[in-house]
Short mmCIF file of C-alpha atoms and ligand atoms in Angstrom, two decimals:
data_model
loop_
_atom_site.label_atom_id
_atom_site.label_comp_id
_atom_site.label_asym_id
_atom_site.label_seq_id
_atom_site.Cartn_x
_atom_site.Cartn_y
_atom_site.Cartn_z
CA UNK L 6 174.36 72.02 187.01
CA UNK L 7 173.94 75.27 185.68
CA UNK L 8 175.65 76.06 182.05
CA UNK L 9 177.15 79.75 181.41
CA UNK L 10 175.73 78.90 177.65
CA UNK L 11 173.74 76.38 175.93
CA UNK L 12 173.87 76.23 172.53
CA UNK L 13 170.68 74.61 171.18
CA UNK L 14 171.41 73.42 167.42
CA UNK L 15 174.56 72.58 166.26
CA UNK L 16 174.37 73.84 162.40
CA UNK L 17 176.31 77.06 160.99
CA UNK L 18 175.60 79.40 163.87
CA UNK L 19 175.60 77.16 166.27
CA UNK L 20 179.12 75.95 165.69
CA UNK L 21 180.11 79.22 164.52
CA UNK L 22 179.51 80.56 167.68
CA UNK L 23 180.83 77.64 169.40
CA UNK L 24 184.44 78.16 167.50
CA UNK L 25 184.48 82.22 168.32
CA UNK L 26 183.50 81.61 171.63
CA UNK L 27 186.65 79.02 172.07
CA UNK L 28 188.54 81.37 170.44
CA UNK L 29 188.50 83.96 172.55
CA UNK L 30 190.45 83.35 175.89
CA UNK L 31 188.23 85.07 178.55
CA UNK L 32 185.31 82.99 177.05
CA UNK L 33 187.15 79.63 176.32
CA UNK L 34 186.58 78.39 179.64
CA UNK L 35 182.91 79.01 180.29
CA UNK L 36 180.79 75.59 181.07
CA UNK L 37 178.80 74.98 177.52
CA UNK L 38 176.35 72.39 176.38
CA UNK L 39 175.32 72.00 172.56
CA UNK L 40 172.85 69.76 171.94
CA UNK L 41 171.50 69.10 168.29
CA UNK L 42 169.83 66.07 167.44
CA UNK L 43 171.98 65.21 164.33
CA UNK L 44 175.68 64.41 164.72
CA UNK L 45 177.04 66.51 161.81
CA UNK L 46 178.33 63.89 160.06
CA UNK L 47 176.98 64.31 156.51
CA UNK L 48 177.37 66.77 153.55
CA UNK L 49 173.87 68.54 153.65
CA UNK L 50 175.01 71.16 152.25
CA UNK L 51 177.84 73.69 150.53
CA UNK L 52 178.11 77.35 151.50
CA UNK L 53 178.89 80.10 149.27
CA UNK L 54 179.71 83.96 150.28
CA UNK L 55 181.69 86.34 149.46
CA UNK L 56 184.57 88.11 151.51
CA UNK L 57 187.28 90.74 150.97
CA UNK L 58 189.87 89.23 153.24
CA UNK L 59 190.91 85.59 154.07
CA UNK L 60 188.70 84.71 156.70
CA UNK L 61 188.10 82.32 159.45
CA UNK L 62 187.56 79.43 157.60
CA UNK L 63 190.25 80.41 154.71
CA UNK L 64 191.71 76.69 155.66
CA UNK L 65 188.45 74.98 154.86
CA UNK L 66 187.51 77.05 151.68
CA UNK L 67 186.99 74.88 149.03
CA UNK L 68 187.27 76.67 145.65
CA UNK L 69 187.26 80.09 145.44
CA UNK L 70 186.76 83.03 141.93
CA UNK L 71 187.42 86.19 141.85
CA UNK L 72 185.86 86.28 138.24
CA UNK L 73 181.64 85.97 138.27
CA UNK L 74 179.44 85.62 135.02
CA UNK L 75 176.03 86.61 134.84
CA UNK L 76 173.69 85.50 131.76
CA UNK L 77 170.56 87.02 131.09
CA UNK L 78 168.31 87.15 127.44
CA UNK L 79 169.97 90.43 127.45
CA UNK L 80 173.03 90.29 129.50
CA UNK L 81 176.25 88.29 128.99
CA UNK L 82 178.74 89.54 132.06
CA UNK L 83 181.66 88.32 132.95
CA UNK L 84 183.30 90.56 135.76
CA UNK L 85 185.88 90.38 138.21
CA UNK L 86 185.18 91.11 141.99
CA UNK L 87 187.37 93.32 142.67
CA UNK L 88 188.53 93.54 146.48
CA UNK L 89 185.82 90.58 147.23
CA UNK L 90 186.50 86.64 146.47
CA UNK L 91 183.81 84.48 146.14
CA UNK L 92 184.29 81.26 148.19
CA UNK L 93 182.95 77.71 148.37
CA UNK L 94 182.82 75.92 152.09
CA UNK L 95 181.65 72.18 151.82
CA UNK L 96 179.28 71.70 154.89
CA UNK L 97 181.11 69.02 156.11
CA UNK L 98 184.29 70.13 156.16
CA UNK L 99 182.99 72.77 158.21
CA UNK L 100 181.53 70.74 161.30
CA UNK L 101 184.87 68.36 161.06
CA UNK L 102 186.96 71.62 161.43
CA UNK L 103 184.68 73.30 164.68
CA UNK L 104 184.30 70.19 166.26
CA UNK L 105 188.17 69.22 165.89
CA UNK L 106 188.70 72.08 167.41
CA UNK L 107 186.44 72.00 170.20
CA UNK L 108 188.16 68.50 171.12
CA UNK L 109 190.50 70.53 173.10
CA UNK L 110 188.29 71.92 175.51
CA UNK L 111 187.60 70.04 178.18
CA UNK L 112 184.39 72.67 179.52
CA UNK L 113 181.93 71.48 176.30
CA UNK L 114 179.66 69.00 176.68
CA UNK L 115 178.19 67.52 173.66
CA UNK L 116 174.69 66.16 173.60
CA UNK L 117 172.52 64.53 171.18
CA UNK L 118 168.52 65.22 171.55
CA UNK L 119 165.63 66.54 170.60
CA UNK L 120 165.13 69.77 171.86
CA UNK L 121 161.39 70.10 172.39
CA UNK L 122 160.85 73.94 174.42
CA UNK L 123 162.88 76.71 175.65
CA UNK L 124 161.55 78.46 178.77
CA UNK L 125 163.21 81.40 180.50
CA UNK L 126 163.22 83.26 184.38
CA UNK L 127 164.90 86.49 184.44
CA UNK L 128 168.31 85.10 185.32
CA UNK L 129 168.23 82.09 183.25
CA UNK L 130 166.88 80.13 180.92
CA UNK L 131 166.46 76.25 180.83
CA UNK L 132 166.06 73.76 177.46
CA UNK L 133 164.06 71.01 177.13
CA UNK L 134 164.45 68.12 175.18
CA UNK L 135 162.93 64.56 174.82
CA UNK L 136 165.35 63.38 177.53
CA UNK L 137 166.17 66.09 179.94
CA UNK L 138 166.12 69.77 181.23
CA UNK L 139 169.21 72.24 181.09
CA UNK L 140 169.72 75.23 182.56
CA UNK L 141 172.20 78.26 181.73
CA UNK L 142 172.45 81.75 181.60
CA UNK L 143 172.46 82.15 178.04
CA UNK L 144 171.01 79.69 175.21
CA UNK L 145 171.39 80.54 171.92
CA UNK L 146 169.26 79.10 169.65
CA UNK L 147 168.72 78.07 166.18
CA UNK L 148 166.24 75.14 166.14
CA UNK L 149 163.15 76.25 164.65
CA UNK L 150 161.16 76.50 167.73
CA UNK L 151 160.10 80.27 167.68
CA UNK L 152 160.00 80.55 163.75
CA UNK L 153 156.86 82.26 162.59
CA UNK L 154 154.61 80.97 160.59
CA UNK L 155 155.42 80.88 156.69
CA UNK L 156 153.13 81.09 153.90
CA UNK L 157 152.34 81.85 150.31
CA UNK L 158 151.39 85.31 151.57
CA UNK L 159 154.45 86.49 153.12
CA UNK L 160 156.95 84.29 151.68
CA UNK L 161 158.78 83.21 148.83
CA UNK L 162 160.88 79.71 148.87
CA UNK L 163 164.22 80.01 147.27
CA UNK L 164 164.27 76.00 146.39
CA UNK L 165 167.69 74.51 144.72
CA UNK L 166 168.54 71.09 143.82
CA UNK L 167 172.64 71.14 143.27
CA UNK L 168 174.18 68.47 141.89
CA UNK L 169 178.74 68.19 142.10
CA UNK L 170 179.47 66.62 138.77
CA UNK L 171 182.61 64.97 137.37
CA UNK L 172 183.39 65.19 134.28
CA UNK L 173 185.61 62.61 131.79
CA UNK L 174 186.53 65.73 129.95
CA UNK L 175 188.09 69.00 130.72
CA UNK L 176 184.44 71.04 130.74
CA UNK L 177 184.90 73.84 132.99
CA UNK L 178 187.06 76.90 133.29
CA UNK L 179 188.04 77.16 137.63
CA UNK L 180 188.53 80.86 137.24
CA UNK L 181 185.14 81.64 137.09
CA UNK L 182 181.91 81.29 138.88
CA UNK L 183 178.53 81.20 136.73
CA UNK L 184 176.50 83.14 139.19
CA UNK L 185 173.87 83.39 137.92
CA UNK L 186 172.27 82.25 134.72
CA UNK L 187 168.77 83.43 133.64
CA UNK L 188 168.92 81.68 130.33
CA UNK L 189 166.70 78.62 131.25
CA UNK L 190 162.98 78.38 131.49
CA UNK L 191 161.04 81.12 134.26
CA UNK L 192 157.45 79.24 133.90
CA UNK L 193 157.63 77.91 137.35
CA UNK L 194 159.32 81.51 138.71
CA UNK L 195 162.23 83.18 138.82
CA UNK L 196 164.93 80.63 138.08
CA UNK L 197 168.46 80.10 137.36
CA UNK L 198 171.25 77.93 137.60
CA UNK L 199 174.69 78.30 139.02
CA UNK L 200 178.13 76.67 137.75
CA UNK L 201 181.04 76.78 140.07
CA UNK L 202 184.07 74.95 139.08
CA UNK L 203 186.33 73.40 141.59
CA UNK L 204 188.42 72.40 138.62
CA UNK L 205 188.40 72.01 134.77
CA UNK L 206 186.58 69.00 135.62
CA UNK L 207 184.30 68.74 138.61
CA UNK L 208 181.69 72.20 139.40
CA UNK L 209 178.63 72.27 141.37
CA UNK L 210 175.25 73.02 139.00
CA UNK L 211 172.65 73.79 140.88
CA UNK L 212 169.06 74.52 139.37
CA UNK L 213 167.52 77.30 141.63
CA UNK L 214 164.35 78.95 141.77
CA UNK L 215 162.30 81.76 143.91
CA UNK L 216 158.63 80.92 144.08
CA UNK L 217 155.72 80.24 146.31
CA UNK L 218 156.04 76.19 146.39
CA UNK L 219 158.52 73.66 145.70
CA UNK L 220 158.54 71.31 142.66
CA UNK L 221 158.37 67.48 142.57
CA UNK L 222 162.00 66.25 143.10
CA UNK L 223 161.80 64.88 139.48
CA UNK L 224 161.59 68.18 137.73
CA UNK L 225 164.99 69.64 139.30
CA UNK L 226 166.64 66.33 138.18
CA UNK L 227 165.22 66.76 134.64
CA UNK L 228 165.87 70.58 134.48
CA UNK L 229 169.90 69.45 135.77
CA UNK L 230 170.02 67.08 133.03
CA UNK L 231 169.29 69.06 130.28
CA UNK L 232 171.19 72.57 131.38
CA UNK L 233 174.26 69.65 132.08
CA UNK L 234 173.81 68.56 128.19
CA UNK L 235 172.49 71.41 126.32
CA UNK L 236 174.13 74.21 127.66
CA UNK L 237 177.25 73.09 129.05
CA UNK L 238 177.71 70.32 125.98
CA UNK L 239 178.41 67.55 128.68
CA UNK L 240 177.92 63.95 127.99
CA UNK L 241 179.84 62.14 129.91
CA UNK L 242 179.83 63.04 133.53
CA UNK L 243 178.97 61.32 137.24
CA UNK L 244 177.33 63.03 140.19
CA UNK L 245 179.83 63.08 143.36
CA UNK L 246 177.33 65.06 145.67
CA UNK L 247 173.93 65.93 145.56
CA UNK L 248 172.16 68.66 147.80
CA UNK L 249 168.95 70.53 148.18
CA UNK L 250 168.05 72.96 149.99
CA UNK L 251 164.74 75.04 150.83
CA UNK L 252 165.59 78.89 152.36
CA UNK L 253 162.53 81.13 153.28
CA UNK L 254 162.65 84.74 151.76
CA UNK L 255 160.30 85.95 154.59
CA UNK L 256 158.70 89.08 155.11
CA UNK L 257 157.61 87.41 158.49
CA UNK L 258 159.45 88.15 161.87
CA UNK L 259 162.31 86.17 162.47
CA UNK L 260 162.24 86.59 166.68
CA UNK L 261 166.05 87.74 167.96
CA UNK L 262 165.22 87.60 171.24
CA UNK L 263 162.38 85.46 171.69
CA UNK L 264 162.55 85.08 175.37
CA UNK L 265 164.58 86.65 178.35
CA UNK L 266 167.96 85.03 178.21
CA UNK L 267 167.42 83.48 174.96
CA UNK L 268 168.86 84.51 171.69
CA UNK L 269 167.55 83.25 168.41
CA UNK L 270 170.65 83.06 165.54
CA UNK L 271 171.14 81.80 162.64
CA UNK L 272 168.24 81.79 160.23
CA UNK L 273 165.71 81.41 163.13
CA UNK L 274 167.53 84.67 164.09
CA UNK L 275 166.53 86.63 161.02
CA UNK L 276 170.24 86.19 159.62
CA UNK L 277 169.22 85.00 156.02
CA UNK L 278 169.03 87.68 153.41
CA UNK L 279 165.10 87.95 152.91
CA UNK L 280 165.91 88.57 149.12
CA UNK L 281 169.01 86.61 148.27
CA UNK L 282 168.94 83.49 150.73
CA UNK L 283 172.97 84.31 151.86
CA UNK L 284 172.95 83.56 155.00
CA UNK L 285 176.64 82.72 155.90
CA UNK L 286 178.26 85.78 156.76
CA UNK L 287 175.61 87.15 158.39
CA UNK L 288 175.68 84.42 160.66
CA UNK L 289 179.58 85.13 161.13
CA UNK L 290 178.79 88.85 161.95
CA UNK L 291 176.16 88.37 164.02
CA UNK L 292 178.24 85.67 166.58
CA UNK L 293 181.52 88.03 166.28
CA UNK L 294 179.00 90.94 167.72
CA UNK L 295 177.76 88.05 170.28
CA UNK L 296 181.14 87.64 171.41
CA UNK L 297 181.86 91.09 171.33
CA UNK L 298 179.48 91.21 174.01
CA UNK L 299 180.05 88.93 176.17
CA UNK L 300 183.62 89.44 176.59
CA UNK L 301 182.82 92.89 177.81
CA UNK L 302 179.96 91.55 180.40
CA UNK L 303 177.34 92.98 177.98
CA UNK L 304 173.68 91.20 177.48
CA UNK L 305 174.55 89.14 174.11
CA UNK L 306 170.96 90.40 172.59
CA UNK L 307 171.69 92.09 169.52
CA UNK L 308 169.88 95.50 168.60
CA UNK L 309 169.46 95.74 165.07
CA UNK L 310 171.43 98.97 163.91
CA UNK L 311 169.31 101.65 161.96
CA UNK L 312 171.23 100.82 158.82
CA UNK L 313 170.26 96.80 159.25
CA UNK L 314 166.85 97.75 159.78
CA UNK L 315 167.03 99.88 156.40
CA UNK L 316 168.92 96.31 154.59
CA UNK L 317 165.85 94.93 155.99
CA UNK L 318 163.35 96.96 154.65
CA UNK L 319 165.00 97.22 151.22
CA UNK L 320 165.10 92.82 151.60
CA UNK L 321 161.00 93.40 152.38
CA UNK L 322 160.83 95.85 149.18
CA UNK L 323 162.45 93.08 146.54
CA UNK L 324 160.16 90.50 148.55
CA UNK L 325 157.17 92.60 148.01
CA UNK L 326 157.99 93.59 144.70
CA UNK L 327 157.82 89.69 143.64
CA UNK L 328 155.17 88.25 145.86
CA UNK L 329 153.12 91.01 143.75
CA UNK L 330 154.56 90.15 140.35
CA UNK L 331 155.35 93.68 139.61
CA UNK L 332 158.35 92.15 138.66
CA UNK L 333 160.57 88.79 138.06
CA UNK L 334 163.35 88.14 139.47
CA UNK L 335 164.87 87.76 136.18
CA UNK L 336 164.46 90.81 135.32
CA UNK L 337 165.27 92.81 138.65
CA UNK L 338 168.72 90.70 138.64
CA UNK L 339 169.11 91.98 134.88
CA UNK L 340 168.77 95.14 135.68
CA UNK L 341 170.57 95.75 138.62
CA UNK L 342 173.59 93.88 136.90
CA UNK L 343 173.19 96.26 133.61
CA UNK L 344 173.33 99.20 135.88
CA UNK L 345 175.70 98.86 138.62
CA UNK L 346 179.21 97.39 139.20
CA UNK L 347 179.58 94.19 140.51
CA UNK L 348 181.37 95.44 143.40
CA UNK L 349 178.68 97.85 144.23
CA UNK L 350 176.12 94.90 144.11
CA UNK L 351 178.16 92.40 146.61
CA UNK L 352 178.45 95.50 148.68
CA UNK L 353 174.79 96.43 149.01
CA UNK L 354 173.97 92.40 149.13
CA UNK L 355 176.44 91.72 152.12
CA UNK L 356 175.33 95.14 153.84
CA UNK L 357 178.24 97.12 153.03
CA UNK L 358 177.30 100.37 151.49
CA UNK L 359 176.21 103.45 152.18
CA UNK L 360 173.33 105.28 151.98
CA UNK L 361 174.39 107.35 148.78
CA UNK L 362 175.55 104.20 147.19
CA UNK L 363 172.30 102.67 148.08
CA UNK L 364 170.46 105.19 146.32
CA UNK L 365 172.60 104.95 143.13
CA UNK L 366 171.82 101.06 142.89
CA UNK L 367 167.93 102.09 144.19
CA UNK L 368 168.01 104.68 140.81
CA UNK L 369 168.49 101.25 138.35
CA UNK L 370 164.84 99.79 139.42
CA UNK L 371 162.17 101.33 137.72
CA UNK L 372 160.04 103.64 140.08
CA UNK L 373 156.63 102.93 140.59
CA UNK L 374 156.42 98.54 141.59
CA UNK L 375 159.54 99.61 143.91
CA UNK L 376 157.94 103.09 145.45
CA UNK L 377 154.37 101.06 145.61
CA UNK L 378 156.39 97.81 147.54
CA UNK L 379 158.54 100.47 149.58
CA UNK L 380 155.83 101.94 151.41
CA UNK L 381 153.89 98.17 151.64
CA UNK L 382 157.35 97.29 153.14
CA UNK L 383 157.14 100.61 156.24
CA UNK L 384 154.52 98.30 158.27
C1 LIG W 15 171.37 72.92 151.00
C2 LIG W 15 171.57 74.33 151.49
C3 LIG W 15 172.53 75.13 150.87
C4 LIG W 15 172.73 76.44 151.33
N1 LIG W 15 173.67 77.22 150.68
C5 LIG W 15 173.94 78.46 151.16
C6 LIG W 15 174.97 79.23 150.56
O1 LIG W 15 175.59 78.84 149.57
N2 LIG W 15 175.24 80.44 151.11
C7 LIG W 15 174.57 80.93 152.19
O2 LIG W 15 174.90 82.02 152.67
N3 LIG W 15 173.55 80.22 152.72
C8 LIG W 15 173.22 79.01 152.25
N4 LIG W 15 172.21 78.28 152.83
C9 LIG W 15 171.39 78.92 153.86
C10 LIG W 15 172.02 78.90 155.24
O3 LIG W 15 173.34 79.35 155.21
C11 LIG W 15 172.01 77.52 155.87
O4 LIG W 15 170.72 77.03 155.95
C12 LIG W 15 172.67 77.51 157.24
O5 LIG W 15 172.94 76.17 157.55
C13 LIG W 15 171.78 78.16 158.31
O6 LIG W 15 172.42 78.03 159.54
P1 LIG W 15 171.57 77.79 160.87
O7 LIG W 15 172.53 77.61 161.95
O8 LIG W 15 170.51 78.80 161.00
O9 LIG W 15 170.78 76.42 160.60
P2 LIG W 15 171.39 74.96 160.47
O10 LIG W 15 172.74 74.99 159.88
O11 LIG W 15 170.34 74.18 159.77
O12 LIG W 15 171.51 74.48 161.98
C14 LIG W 15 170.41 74.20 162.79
C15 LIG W 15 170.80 72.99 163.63
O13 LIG W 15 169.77 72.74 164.56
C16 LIG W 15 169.52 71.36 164.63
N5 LIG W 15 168.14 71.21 165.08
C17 LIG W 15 167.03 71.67 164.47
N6 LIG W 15 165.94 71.41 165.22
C18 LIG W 15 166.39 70.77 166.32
C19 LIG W 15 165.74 70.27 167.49
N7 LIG W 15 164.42 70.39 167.67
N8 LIG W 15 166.50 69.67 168.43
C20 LIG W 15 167.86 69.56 168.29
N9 LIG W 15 168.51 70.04 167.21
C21 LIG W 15 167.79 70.64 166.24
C22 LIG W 15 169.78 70.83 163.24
O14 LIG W 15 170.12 69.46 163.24
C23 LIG W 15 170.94 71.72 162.80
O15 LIG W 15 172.19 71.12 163.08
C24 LIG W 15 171.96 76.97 152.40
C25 LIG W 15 170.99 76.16 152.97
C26 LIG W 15 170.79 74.87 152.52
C27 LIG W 15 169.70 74.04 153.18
#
């Protein structure tokens, strides 16, 4: 049998793209096969982003702020978001919800495997996996099988271990989200931890850092424990949840269209922010265009638009900028939060503004690293 789309990997794009595609009634009935070797069953992870609207998954969102604090040595900001909300979206309630969905459907067939190649004919292209061989017109994928190779030349690892606590006491104020806070030690790279209360007594602290390799699982734990007691004065707490997470910030070449027929999404896509990590919305942009696409008969391979590749190059800038050392993190962050508004800086970080705007926030960074990583950043 011949599929009109396989979806190869059944993580945030994948399922994203699953749930537009069932939501739009001239695509709702195609023949689809997902396959991902993991049945989505655990927590592995919690999704943050930032939206002006209510959006898709407004049912699902966990906690939400619309108030963001950002502590540097030489910043203390506490600002409200203006049209945007910041949103939480446990990972699992986020598989339950697209899968619950798909139930309905009758066209999907769900399959769990290894997928082991991709190839492609001009018409078609055709997954293989430790147990079979599927064909359709259309895969989209987000297994890692095209990703390029990452190293400690072209790539930074934003590395977090994020612990949900629960506290005995009252510890936390729900209105607002500690973004980010540079306060705590930079001597294994930029680093800082975010607090985001659910309520006045459970938030999710997680210890982050940007650098070239990961640390031993012990030192996040230790580093958790003391920003838990010393900072936030909490003694008596227990861990609900407990998460980490590894996201490249690549200057490599994320492939979107590796082969004929098959489209790469999700991060394999290129869809993660090169110099944040945020990779949600991105991903639900990129499958809305998709479907956009394909319900008007279009080829679903995505041109990047000349403002995206500009995003991009300003993402390779930051990523140069730090690889180099010209500058830390911590002090890139600082400044750009000094400088601009925080409405400005979730619109240039989401890929919102426009060019004037981007010059205005460009104007904060001091010249020379940024002109010297700009043109590194043309090839
Ligand atoms: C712990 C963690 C927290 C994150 N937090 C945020 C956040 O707050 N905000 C944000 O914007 N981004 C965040 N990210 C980054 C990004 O949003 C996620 O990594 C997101 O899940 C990427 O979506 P994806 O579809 O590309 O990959 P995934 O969600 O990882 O999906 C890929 C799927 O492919 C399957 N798969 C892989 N290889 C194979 C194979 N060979 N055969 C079959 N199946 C396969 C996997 O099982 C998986 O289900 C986080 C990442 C992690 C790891």
């Amino acid at each position: 049998m011949k599929y009109d789309f396989i979806i190869a990997g059944a993580g945030c794009s994948g399922l994203s793209l699953l749930y537009r595609i069932l939501q739009t009634p001239c695509l709702q009935n195609k023949s689809i096969l997902v396959i991902d070797n993991d049945q989505k069953k655990n927590n592995d992870r919690t999704w943050c982003f930032w939206e002006k609207d209510p959006g898709s998954f407004e049912s699902i969102v966990y906690a939400k702020w619309n108030t963001l604090e950002f502590i540097s040595d030489t910043l203390n900001k506490k600002v409200n978001l203006g049209p945007y909300t910041y949103k939480m979206i446990q990972g699992i309630h986020f598989y339950n919800f697209v899968l619950e969905y798909a139930k309905k459907f009758k066209n999907l067939v769900f399959l769990q495997d290894s997928v082991t190649g991709i190839d492609s004919t001009i018409n078609e292209a055709t997954v293989i996996t430790k147990k079979g061989a599927y064909t359709a017109k259309y895969v989209f994928n987000s297994t890692n099988l095209f990703n390029p190779k990452i190293n400690k030349k072209n790539s930074l690892l934003q590395h977090f271990k994020g612990w949900k606590i629960k506290t005995v006491d009252p510890s936390f104020n729900s209105k607002v989200g500690r973004l980010m806070d540079f306060s705590v030690s930079q001597e294994n790279g930029t680093t800082f931890m975010y607090v985001l209360p659910s309520s006045s007594t459970e938030a999710l602290i997680e210890y982050t850092l940007f650098s070239k390799s990961i640390l031993k699982q012990e030192t996040y734990v230790k580093e958790l424990k003391k920003y838990i007691k010393d900072v936030l004065k909490i003694e008596n707490y227990t861990i609900e949840h407990e998460e980490f997470g590894v996201i490249p910030m690549s200057l490599a070449k994320f492939e979107q269209n590796p082969k004929l027929n098959v489209i790469n999404i999700g991060t394999s896509g290129g869809y993660t922010k090169a110099s944040t990590g945020y990779t949600f919305q991105f991903i639900q942009k990129n499958v809305l265009d998709i479907v956009k696409n394909l319900k008007t008969g279009k080829s679903p391979v995505q041109k990047l638009s000349f403002k995206n590749k500009i995003y991009r190059w300003y993402d390779r800038t930051l990523i140069n900028v730090l690889l180099a050392k010209k500058m830390t993190g911590k002090e890139v962050f600082t400044v750009m939060f000094k400088k601009n508004s925080v409405k400005k800086i979730l619109a240039f970080l989401s890929n919102e503004t426009t060019i004037y705007e981007d010059i205005l926030i460009m104007k904060s960074f001091p010249k020379f690293p940024f002109l010297i990583a700009g043109i590194k950043s043309l090839k």
